[in-house]
mmCIF file of C-alpha atoms in Angstrom:
data_model
loop_
_atom_site.group_PDB
_atom_site.id
_atom_site.type_symbol
_atom_site.label_atom_id
_atom_site.label_comp_id
_atom_site.label_asym_id
_atom_site.label_seq_id
_atom_site.Cartn_x
_atom_site.Cartn_y
_atom_site.Cartn_z
ATOM 1 C CA MET A 160 0.000 0.000 0.000
ATOM 2 C CA ALA A 161 1.009 3.589 -0.456
ATOM 3 C CA ILE A 162 3.186 5.085 2.215
ATOM 4 C CA ILE A 163 3.203 8.549 3.675
ATOM 5 C CA ASN A 164 6.427 9.587 5.314
ATOM 6 C CA GLN A 165 5.455 12.218 7.805
ATOM 7 C CA ALA A 166 9.060 12.983 8.637
ATOM 8 C CA THR A 167 9.918 13.967 5.068
ATOM 9 C CA LYS A 168 6.378 14.771 3.871
ATOM 10 C CA GLU A 169 6.532 12.237 1.089
ATOM 11 C CA LEU A 170 3.770 10.171 -0.442
ATOM 12 C CA GLN A 171 4.968 6.952 -2.121
ATOM 13 C CA VAL A 172 2.656 5.103 -4.470
ATOM 14 C CA LYS A 173 3.073 1.882 -6.442
ATOM 15 C CA ILE A 174 1.522 1.522 -9.893
ATOM 16 C CA VAL A 175 1.775 -1.745 -11.812
ATOM 17 C CA TYR A 176 1.462 -2.114 -15.583
ATOM 18 C CA TYR A 177 -0.180 -5.469 -16.230
ATOM 19 C CA GLY A 178 -1.146 -7.262 -19.419
ATOM 20 C CA PRO A 179 -0.361 -10.131 -21.789
ATOM 21 C CA ALA A 180 3.068 -10.795 -23.266
ATOM 22 C CA MET A 181 4.338 -8.262 -25.824
ATOM 23 C CA CYS A 182 1.405 -5.868 -25.304
ATOM 24 C CA GLY A 183 3.638 -2.846 -24.628
ATOM 25 C CA LYS A 184 4.020 -2.594 -20.838
ATOM 26 C CA THR A 185 7.759 -1.999 -20.936
ATOM 27 C CA THR A 186 7.302 0.407 -23.848
ATOM 28 C CA ASN A 187 4.995 2.491 -21.646
ATOM 29 C CA LEU A 188 7.708 2.851 -19.016
ATOM 30 C CA VAL A 189 10.380 3.582 -21.612
ATOM 31 C CA GLN A 190 8.236 6.353 -23.092
ATOM 32 C CA ILE A 191 7.456 7.833 -19.697
ATOM 33 C CA HIS A 192 11.130 7.735 -18.806
ATOM 34 C CA ASP A 193 12.102 9.380 -22.100
ATOM 35 C CA HIS A 194 9.426 12.065 -22.170
ATOM 36 C CA VAL A 195 8.379 12.956 -18.648
ATOM 37 C CA GLN A 196 8.951 16.566 -17.729
ATOM 38 C CA THR A 197 10.676 16.761 -14.386
ATOM 39 C CA ALA A 198 12.838 19.080 -12.440
ATOM 40 C CA ALA A 199 16.461 17.943 -12.535
ATOM 41 C CA GLY A 200 17.244 14.955 -10.410
ATOM 42 C CA ASN A 201 13.815 13.646 -9.563
ATOM 43 C CA LYS A 202 13.470 11.059 -12.301
ATOM 44 C CA GLY A 203 15.039 7.764 -11.404
ATOM 45 C CA LYS A 204 16.716 5.320 -13.696
ATOM 46 C CA LEU A 205 14.620 2.818 -15.589
ATOM 47 C CA VAL A 206 15.700 -0.588 -14.366
ATOM 48 C CA SER A 207 14.809 -3.593 -16.504
ATOM 49 C CA LEU A 208 15.317 -7.123 -15.317
ATOM 50 C CA ALA A 209 15.037 -8.671 -18.751
ATOM 51 C CA THR A 210 16.285 -11.696 -20.653
ATOM 52 C CA SER A 211 18.950 -11.409 -23.346
ATOM 53 C CA SER A 212 16.157 -11.053 -25.896
ATOM 54 C CA ASP A 213 14.694 -8.075 -24.029
ATOM 55 C CA ARG A 214 11.710 -9.954 -22.631
ATOM 56 C CA THR A 215 10.845 -8.929 -19.091
ATOM 57 C CA LEU A 216 12.061 -11.598 -16.699
ATOM 58 C CA PHE A 217 11.169 -10.152 -13.300
ATOM 59 C CA PHE A 218 10.000 -6.562 -13.662
ATOM 60 C CA ASP A 219 10.835 -3.110 -14.977
ATOM 61 C CA PHE A 220 11.025 -0.377 -12.395
ATOM 62 C CA LEU A 221 10.840 3.379 -12.841
ATOM 63 C CA PRO A 222 10.711 5.720 -9.843
ATOM 64 C CA ILE A 223 9.548 9.246 -10.657
ATOM 65 C CA GLU A 224 8.794 12.162 -8.448
ATOM 66 C CA ALA A 225 5.906 14.320 -9.508
ATOM 67 C CA MET A 226 5.413 17.913 -8.579
ATOM 68 C CA SER A 227 4.857 18.754 -4.963
ATOM 69 C CA ILE A 228 1.196 18.906 -3.959
ATOM 70 C CA LYS A 229 0.540 21.202 -1.039
ATOM 71 C CA GLY A 230 3.874 20.447 0.517
ATOM 72 C CA PHE A 231 3.766 16.698 -0.122
ATOM 73 C CA LYS A 232 6.383 15.258 -2.416
ATOM 74 C CA THR A 233 4.665 12.557 -4.448
ATOM 75 C CA LYS A 234 6.886 9.683 -5.463
ATOM 76 C CA PHE A 235 5.498 7.198 -7.919
ATOM 77 C CA GLN A 236 7.022 3.796 -8.402
ATOM 78 C CA LEU A 237 6.054 2.296 -11.735
ATOM 79 C CA TYR A 238 6.457 -1.444 -12.260
ATOM 80 C CA THR A 239 5.706 -3.805 -15.094
ATOM 81 C CA VAL A 240 5.101 -7.512 -14.724
ATOM 82 C CA PRO A 241 6.462 -10.166 -17.081
ATOM 83 C CA GLY A 242 3.628 -10.975 -19.469
ATOM 84 C CA GLN A 243 4.631 -14.510 -20.365
ATOM 85 C CA VAL A 244 2.288 -17.062 -18.838
ATOM 86 C CA ILE A 245 5.064 -19.092 -17.172
ATOM 87 C CA TYR A 246 6.124 -16.180 -14.958
ATOM 88 C CA ASN A 247 2.992 -16.102 -12.845
ATOM 89 C CA THR A 248 4.793 -16.377 -9.512
ATOM 90 C CA THR A 249 6.791 -13.302 -10.453
ATOM 91 C CA ARG A 250 3.633 -11.389 -11.279
ATOM 92 C CA GLN A 251 2.283 -12.185 -7.820
ATOM 93 C CA LEU A 252 5.456 -10.817 -6.240
ATOM 94 C CA VAL A 253 5.293 -7.583 -8.199
ATOM 95 C CA LEU A 254 1.638 -7.063 -7.263
ATOM 96 C CA ARG A 255 2.453 -6.995 -3.552
ATOM 97 C CA GLY A 256 1.575 -3.578 -2.164
ATOM 98 C CA VAL A 257 0.044 -2.368 -5.430
ATOM 99 C CA ASP A 258 -1.979 0.855 -5.272
ATOM 100 C CA GLY A 259 -3.097 1.239 -8.869
ATOM 101 C CA ILE A 260 -3.028 -0.754 -12.088
ATOM 102 C CA VAL A 261 -2.775 0.136 -15.756
ATOM 103 C CA PHE A 262 -3.987 -2.881 -17.690
ATOM 104 C CA VAL A 263 -2.408 -2.780 -21.141
ATOM 105 C CA ALA A 264 -4.312 -4.754 -23.760
ATOM 106 C CA ASP A 265 -3.055 -5.658 -27.224
ATOM 107 C CA SER A 266 -5.653 -4.379 -29.683
ATOM 108 C CA GLN A 267 -4.923 -6.946 -32.390
ATOM 109 C CA TYR A 268 -7.795 -9.312 -33.094
ATOM 110 C CA ASP A 269 -5.708 -12.439 -32.629
ATOM 111 C CA LYS A 270 -4.655 -11.291 -29.130
ATOM 112 C CA MET A 271 -8.123 -11.070 -27.635
ATOM 113 C CA ALA A 272 -7.964 -14.460 -25.918
ATOM 114 C CA GLU A 273 -4.610 -13.514 -24.357
ATOM 115 C CA ASN A 274 -6.023 -10.188 -23.168
ATOM 116 C CA VAL A 275 -8.936 -11.880 -21.451
ATOM 117 C CA GLU A 276 -6.713 -14.582 -19.973
ATOM 118 C CA SER A 277 -4.308 -11.973 -18.608
ATOM 119 C CA PHE A 278 -7.152 -9.942 -17.120
ATOM 120 C CA ASN A 279 -8.561 -13.037 -15.412
ATOM 121 C CA ASN A 280 -5.060 -13.875 -14.233
ATOM 122 C CA LEU A 281 -4.789 -10.395 -12.712
ATOM 123 C CA GLU A 282 -7.961 -10.944 -10.709
ATOM 124 C CA GLU A 283 -6.783 -14.366 -9.539
ATOM 125 C CA ASN A 284 -3.386 -13.049 -8.489
ATOM 126 C CA LEU A 285 -4.966 -10.200 -6.565
ATOM 127 C CA LYS A 286 -7.197 -12.700 -4.794
ATOM 128 C CA SER A 287 -4.126 -14.707 -3.799
ATOM 129 C CA LEU A 288 -2.902 -11.524 -2.091
ATOM 130 C CA LYS A 289 -6.323 -11.058 -0.476
ATOM 131 C CA LEU A 290 -7.021 -8.075 -2.695
ATOM 132 C CA ASN A 291 -10.044 -7.369 -4.840
ATOM 133 C CA LEU A 292 -9.837 -5.658 -8.208
ATOM 134 C CA ALA A 293 -12.994 -3.727 -7.380
ATOM 135 C CA ASP A 294 -11.138 -2.032 -4.509
ATOM 136 C CA ILE A 295 -8.084 -1.035 -6.533
ATOM 137 C CA PRO A 296 -8.111 1.886 -8.957
ATOM 138 C CA TYR A 297 -7.293 0.733 -12.469
ATOM 139 C CA VAL A 298 -7.511 1.946 -16.021
ATOM 140 C CA LEU A 299 -7.475 0.136 -19.347
ATOM 141 C CA GLN A 300 -5.131 1.023 -22.159
ATOM 142 C CA TYR A 301 -5.882 -0.394 -25.597
ATOM 143 C CA ASN A 302 -2.475 -0.396 -27.205
ATOM 144 C CA LYS A 303 -1.153 -0.841 -30.750
ATOM 145 C CA ARG A 304 -4.003 1.101 -32.315
ATOM 146 C CA ASP A 305 -1.720 1.893 -35.283
ATOM 147 C CA LEU A 306 -1.666 -1.715 -36.483
ATOM 148 C CA PRO A 307 -3.961 -2.791 -39.358
ATOM 149 C CA ASN A 308 -5.628 -5.785 -37.729
ATOM 150 C CA VAL A 309 -6.998 -4.180 -34.590
ATOM 151 C CA ALA A 310 -10.379 -4.887 -33.070
ATOM 152 C CA PRO A 311 -12.776 -1.956 -32.614
ATOM 153 C CA VAL A 312 -12.509 -0.214 -29.255
ATOM 154 C CA GLU A 313 -16.141 -1.161 -28.605
ATOM 155 C CA TYR A 314 -15.208 -4.826 -28.825
ATOM 156 C CA LEU A 315 -12.326 -4.366 -26.361
ATOM 157 C CA GLU A 316 -14.703 -2.502 -24.069
ATOM 158 C CA PHE A 317 -17.164 -5.383 -24.316
ATOM 159 C CA LEU A 318 -14.469 -7.903 -23.415
ATOM 160 C CA LEU A 319 -12.579 -6.038 -20.701
ATOM 161 C CA ASN A 320 -14.735 -3.186 -19.439
ATOM 162 C CA ASN A 321 -18.100 -4.837 -19.216
ATOM 163 C CA ARG A 322 -18.656 -4.644 -15.485
ATOM 164 C CA GLU A 323 -21.017 -2.954 -13.127
ATOM 165 C CA VAL A 324 -18.620 -0.041 -12.761
ATOM 166 C CA GLN A 325 -16.798 0.861 -15.936
ATOM 167 C CA VAL A 326 -13.297 2.250 -15.649
ATOM 168 C CA PRO A 327 -11.581 4.858 -17.830
ATOM 169 C CA SER A 328 -10.020 3.434 -20.979
ATOM 170 C CA PHE A 329 -7.537 4.878 -23.438
ATOM 171 C CA SER A 330 -6.495 4.086 -26.979
ATOM 172 C CA SER A 331 -2.748 4.168 -27.340
ATOM 173 C CA VAL A 332 0.223 3.753 -29.586
ATOM 174 C CA ALA A 333 2.801 3.357 -26.866
ATOM 175 C CA HIS A 334 5.904 3.402 -29.056
ATOM 176 C CA LYS A 335 4.844 6.858 -30.275
ATOM 177 C CA CYS A 336 3.940 7.896 -26.715
ATOM 178 C CA GLU A 337 0.285 8.343 -27.683
ATOM 179 C CA GLY A 338 -2.113 7.569 -24.848
ATOM 180 C CA VAL A 339 0.713 6.837 -22.423
ATOM 181 C CA PHE A 340 0.583 9.994 -20.314
ATOM 182 C CA GLU A 341 -3.199 10.089 -20.513
ATOM 183 C CA ALA A 342 -3.435 6.677 -18.809
ATOM 184 C CA LEU A 343 -0.736 7.539 -16.267
ATOM 185 C CA ASN A 344 -2.345 10.829 -15.315
ATOM 186 C CA MET A 345 -5.755 9.204 -14.962
ATOM 187 C CA ILE A 346 -4.542 6.433 -12.678
ATOM 188 C CA THR A 347 -2.630 8.895 -10.491
ATOM 189 C CA ARG A 348 -5.692 11.109 -10.234
ATOM 190 C CA MET A 349 -7.878 8.128 -9.284
ATOM 191 C CA LEU A 350 -5.341 7.043 -6.684
ATOM 192 C CA LEU A 351 -5.059 10.408 -5.023
ATOM 193 C CA HIS A 352 -8.832 10.817 -4.983
ATOM 194 C CA LYS A 353 -9.118 7.438 -3.278
ATOM 195 C CA PHE A 354 -6.555 8.340 -0.636
ATOM 196 C CA VAL A 355 -8.214 11.616 0.172
ATOM 197 C CA SER A 356 -11.680 10.117 0.400
ATOM 198 C CA ARG A 357 -10.701 6.998 2.325
ATOM 199 C CA GLY A 358 -7.434 7.856 4.032
ATOM 200 C CA THR A 359 -5.913 4.478 3.231
ATOM 201 C CA PRO A 360 -2.156 5.036 2.921
ATOM 202 C CA GLN A 361 0.281 3.585 5.391
ATOM 203 C CA TYR A 362 2.475 5.912 7.310
ATOM 204 C CA ALA A 363 6.188 6.147 7.626
ATOM 205 C CA MET B 207 -1.552 -9.407 2.532
ATOM 206 C CA ALA B 208 0.214 -7.860 5.519
ATOM 207 C CA THR B 209 0.327 -4.097 5.605
ATOM 208 C CA LEU B 210 2.529 -1.743 7.517
ATOM 209 C CA PRO B 211 1.355 -0.192 10.729
ATOM 210 C CA GLN B 212 1.018 3.562 10.751
ATOM 211 C CA LEU B 213 4.357 5.073 11.536
ATOM 212 C CA LEU B 214 4.622 8.528 13.029
ATOM 213 C CA GLU B 215 7.630 10.793 13.168
ATOM 214 C CA GLU B 216 8.580 9.442 16.602
ATOM 215 C CA ASP B 217 8.541 5.910 15.182
ATOM 216 C CA ILE B 218 10.843 6.932 12.361
ATOM 217 C CA GLN B 219 13.214 8.517 14.876
ATOM 218 C CA GLN B 220 13.339 5.285 16.844
ATOM 219 C CA LEU B 221 13.862 3.216 13.709
ATOM 220 C CA ASP B 222 16.649 5.557 12.611
ATOM 221 C CA ASP B 223 18.268 5.163 16.041
ATOM 222 C CA GLY B 224 18.174 1.394 15.631
ATOM 223 C CA LEU B 225 19.791 1.602 12.196
ATOM 224 C CA ARG B 226 22.427 4.065 13.449
ATOM 225 C CA VAL B 227 23.450 1.742 16.274
ATOM 226 C CA LEU B 228 23.763 -1.103 13.795
ATOM 227 C CA LEU B 229 26.027 0.987 11.566
ATOM 228 C CA GLU B 230 28.191 2.047 14.495
ATOM 229 C CA LYS B 231 28.638 -1.504 15.750
ATOM 230 C CA THR B 232 29.400 -3.051 12.376
ATOM 231 C CA ASP B 233 31.083 -0.263 10.424
ATOM 232 C CA ALA B 234 28.583 -0.991 7.672
ATOM 233 C CA THR B 235 28.039 1.684 5.041
ATOM 234 C CA THR B 236 24.258 1.980 4.750
ATOM 235 C CA ALA B 237 21.263 0.452 6.487
ATOM 236 C CA LEU B 238 17.797 0.565 4.979
ATOM 237 C CA LEU B 239 14.409 -0.393 6.260
ATOM 238 C CA ILE B 240 12.119 -1.351 3.393
ATOM 239 C CA ASP B 241 8.639 -2.736 3.155
ATOM 240 C CA GLN B 242 7.845 -5.940 1.340
ATOM 241 C CA GLY B 243 6.195 -4.031 -1.490
ATOM 242 C CA GLY B 244 9.507 -2.329 -2.290
ATOM 243 C CA PHE B 245 9.123 1.058 -0.618
ATOM 244 C CA LEU B 246 11.991 2.619 1.253
ATOM 245 C CA LEU B 247 10.777 3.450 4.764
ATOM 246 C CA THR B 248 13.920 5.009 6.155
ATOM 247 C CA SER B 249 17.686 4.738 5.908
ATOM 248 C CA GLN B 250 20.860 5.700 7.704
ATOM 249 C CA GLY B 251 24.447 5.999 6.543
ATOM 250 C CA ASP B 252 25.716 6.802 3.078
ATOM 251 C CA SER B 253 22.839 7.693 0.793
ATOM 252 C CA ARG B 254 24.805 9.753 -1.723
ATOM 253 C CA HIS B 255 26.601 6.946 -3.488
ATOM 254 C CA PHE B 256 23.683 4.565 -3.810
ATOM 255 C CA ASP B 257 20.278 4.819 -5.457
ATOM 256 C CA LEU B 258 18.385 3.720 -2.365
ATOM 257 C CA THR B 259 14.931 3.879 -3.985
ATOM 258 C CA THR B 260 15.951 1.367 -6.626
ATOM 259 C CA ILE B 261 17.916 -0.756 -4.175
ATOM 260 C CA ALA B 262 14.790 -0.958 -1.990
ATOM 261 C CA ALA B 263 12.658 -2.130 -4.925
ATOM 262 C CA LEU B 264 15.186 -4.708 -6.096
ATOM 263 C CA ALA B 265 16.123 -5.972 -2.630
ATOM 264 C CA SER B 266 12.460 -6.457 -1.816
ATOM 265 C CA GLY B 267 11.987 -8.382 -5.058
ATOM 266 C CA ALA B 268 15.037 -10.543 -4.389
ATOM 267 C CA TYR B 269 13.998 -11.233 -0.824
ATOM 268 C CA MET B 270 10.415 -12.063 -1.761
ATOM 269 C CA ALA B 271 11.629 -14.337 -4.576
ATOM 270 C CA THR B 272 13.730 -16.168 -1.992
ATOM 271 C CA GLN B 273 10.664 -16.559 0.187
ATOM 272 C CA THR B 274 8.801 -18.104 -2.725
ATOM 273 C CA ILE B 275 11.672 -20.534 -3.301
ATOM 274 C CA ALA B 276 11.519 -21.394 0.398
ATOM 275 C CA GLY B 277 7.881 -22.349 -0.017
ATOM 276 C CA LEU B 278 8.708 -24.517 -3.010
ATOM 277 C CA VAL B 279 11.311 -26.487 -1.055
ATOM 278 C CA HIS B 280 9.042 -26.729 2.010
ATOM 279 C CA GLU B 281 11.314 -24.510 4.086
ATOM 280 C CA THR B 282 9.933 -21.930 6.480
ATOM 281 C CA ASN B 283 13.163 -20.360 7.612
ATOM 282 C CA PHE B 284 14.746 -18.604 4.622
ATOM 283 C CA ASN B 285 14.657 -15.363 6.552
ATOM 284 C CA SER B 286 17.749 -13.701 5.133
ATOM 285 C CA ILE B 287 19.780 -13.293 1.956
ATOM 286 C CA TYR B 288 23.446 -12.440 1.540
ATOM 287 C CA GLN B 289 25.282 -11.278 -1.557
ATOM 288 C CA GLN B 290 29.055 -11.168 -1.347
ATOM 289 C CA GLY B 291 30.774 -8.658 -3.609
ATOM 290 C CA GLU B 292 34.310 -7.525 -4.275
ATOM 291 C CA GLN B 293 33.754 -3.990 -3.006
ATOM 292 C CA TYR B 294 30.404 -4.085 -1.260
ATOM 293 C CA SER B 295 28.267 -6.862 0.083
ATOM 294 C CA LEU B 296 24.601 -6.868 0.945
ATOM 295 C CA TYR B 297 22.691 -8.588 3.706
ATOM 296 C CA ALA B 298 18.904 -8.564 4.027
ATOM 297 C CA GLN B 299 16.929 -9.985 6.917
ATOM 298 C CA ARG B 300 13.248 -10.264 7.657
ATOM 299 C CA VAL B 301 12.055 -7.960 10.435
ATOM 300 C CA ASP B 302 8.389 -8.941 10.616
ATOM 301 C CA ASP B 303 5.466 -9.568 8.300
ATOM 302 C CA TYR B 304 5.820 -6.079 6.859
ATOM 303 C CA CYS B 305 9.402 -5.087 6.453
ATOM 304 C CA ILE B 306 12.971 -6.096 5.738
ATOM 305 C CA LEU B 307 16.288 -4.775 7.018
ATOM 306 C CA VAL B 308 18.936 -4.293 4.319
ATOM 307 C CA VAL B 309 22.582 -3.625 5.174
ATOM 308 C CA ILE B 310 25.216 -2.580 2.626
ATOM 309 C CA PHE B 311 28.761 -2.996 3.853
ATOM 310 C CA LYS B 312 32.288 -2.955 2.516
ATOM 311 C CA ALA B 313 33.476 -6.387 1.436
ATOM 312 C CA GLN B 314 36.229 -6.431 4.044
ATOM 313 C CA VAL B 315 33.641 -6.128 6.847
ATOM 314 C CA SER B 316 32.821 -9.535 8.266
ATOM 315 C CA VAL B 317 29.353 -10.774 7.358
ATOM 316 C CA GLY B 318 29.336 -12.627 10.671
ATOM 317 C CA LEU B 319 29.642 -9.328 12.479
ATOM 318 C CA VAL B 320 26.810 -7.839 10.423
ATOM 319 C CA LYS B 321 24.585 -10.851 11.114
ATOM 320 C CA TYR B 322 25.462 -10.777 14.826
ATOM 321 C CA TYR B 323 24.456 -7.132 15.277
ATOM 322 C CA ALA B 324 21.588 -7.307 12.809
ATOM 323 C CA ALA B 325 19.772 -9.686 15.166
ATOM 324 C CA PRO B 326 19.304 -7.155 18.027
ATOM 325 C CA ALA B 327 18.639 -4.390 15.486
ATOM 326 C CA VAL B 328 15.839 -6.458 13.970
ATOM 327 C CA GLU B 329 14.382 -7.088 17.425
ATOM 328 C CA PHE B 330 14.525 -3.388 18.213
ATOM 329 C CA ILE B 331 12.845 -2.438 14.943
ATOM 330 C CA ALA B 332 10.197 -5.150 15.291
ATOM 331 C CA ARG B 333 9.414 -3.898 18.805
ATOM 332 C CA GLN B 334 8.909 -0.362 17.505
ATOM 333 C CA MET B 335 6.682 -1.708 14.743
ATOM 334 C CA THR B 336 4.586 -3.489 17.350
ATOM 335 C CA ILE B 337 4.277 -0.277 19.361
ATOM 336 C CA ALA B 338 3.116 1.502 16.206
ATOM 337 C CA GLN B 339 0.681 -1.293 15.403
ATOM 338 C CA GLU B 340 -0.871 -1.235 18.844
ATOM 339 C CA ARG B 341 -1.032 2.532 19.161
ATOM 340 C CA ASP B 342 -4.137 3.076 17.111
ATOM 341 C CA PRO B 343 -4.651 0.702 14.230
ATOM 342 C CA ALA B 344 -7.582 2.698 12.873
ATOM 343 C CA ALA B 345 -5.997 6.153 12.953
ATOM 344 C CA THR B 346 -5.595 7.964 9.654
ATOM 345 C CA LEU B 347 -3.915 11.145 8.600
ATOM 346 C CA ASP B 348 -6.022 13.942 7.208
ATOM 347 C CA LEU B 349 -5.005 14.099 3.588
ATOM 348 C CA SER B 350 -7.308 16.955 2.771
ATOM 349 C CA ALA B 351 -4.168 19.103 2.623
ATOM 350 C CA ILE B 352 -3.590 17.486 -0.735
ATOM 351 C CA ASN B 353 -5.808 19.268 -3.173
ATOM 352 C CA VAL B 354 -6.656 16.612 -5.715
ATOM 353 C CA ALA B 355 -8.022 19.233 -8.049
ATOM 354 C CA ASP B 356 -4.387 20.129 -8.636
ATOM 355 C CA THR B 357 -3.552 16.676 -9.910
ATOM 356 C CA ARG B 358 -5.229 16.857 -13.302
ATOM 357 C CA ASP B 359 -1.940 16.524 -15.130
ATOM 358 C CA LEU B 360 0.559 15.463 -12.562
ATOM 359 C CA PHE B 361 2.869 14.227 -15.266
ATOM 360 C CA LYS B 362 3.569 16.328 -18.321
ATOM 361 C CA ARG B 363 5.383 15.416 -21.495
ATOM 362 C CA ARG B 364 8.577 17.289 -22.138
ATOM 363 C CA ASP B 365 7.352 18.365 -25.552
ATOM 364 C CA GLY B 366 4.424 20.065 -23.822
ATOM 365 C CA SER B 367 1.603 17.892 -25.135
#
């Protein structure tokens, strides 16, 4: 869970990018790292624990400090999970202490089954940590909208956002940084709203 | 999943004292207290030469991976990890259900010494965590000071879009 450090007036929040293999989770973090506007020194290094073929093995990690809000320094820790099915234990580890989720879906028609499987896997993994997706702010990002064989957004909405409470969703082309900051800003806004209304962060 | 108790400034001061004593006794370089989710709670010692935020995230991941391995080999007592380096070594030990003590020390410092003094430090920290837990588990901080209306675009692209 998020942590407030009263001694240093810092708010630390963990956001996890989740989704099927090769959907663009790491690309999101790379684009944020490359394009985020920060004061000098408050953007951390992007750390990737990847295989030799650049597939995420454990996680990618990007710490960034956003602007100060009313005296609170807000530090966001962005993680990705490995999308490949075999790394499920690793995904469970990365989800520990998660505050918000960006679910990245691959918009290509032939990836729909993987999107749904990954989304179900997310819910199962949260349950194993005694968490409920309904209690965690999340947004959907429909990535790779520039490819020719993509499903209509309405179809993705039907598959992934067809619940009692619909969540914000974004079309994106992550490698061009389109839709990346929109999803990030929405999840951070949802998180901060939740904290203010429920007072849930831990304190340090 | 276990969550941290609410820590106030006085708790942090106590935790810092515990870490400082550990550094003094062992001549270690840096001591960190991190939570199992990867957050850095507090640290003492050299923080200029190390990226402590990233170390906290990676050390937590490494420690939690070790815990998972422990489960797979039906072992309940993998409560520490040790990485020996040529210049610096790293030792991490479970404090309680919420947090982990991480010590970075020069390679010439004896790991036995670090382990020996880490044990009372862990007890001290765990005791303070218990005090925090029992103080008022339901207490919350008023976050209304944070004006969420200001957070519309917390992150901006460098090209201004």
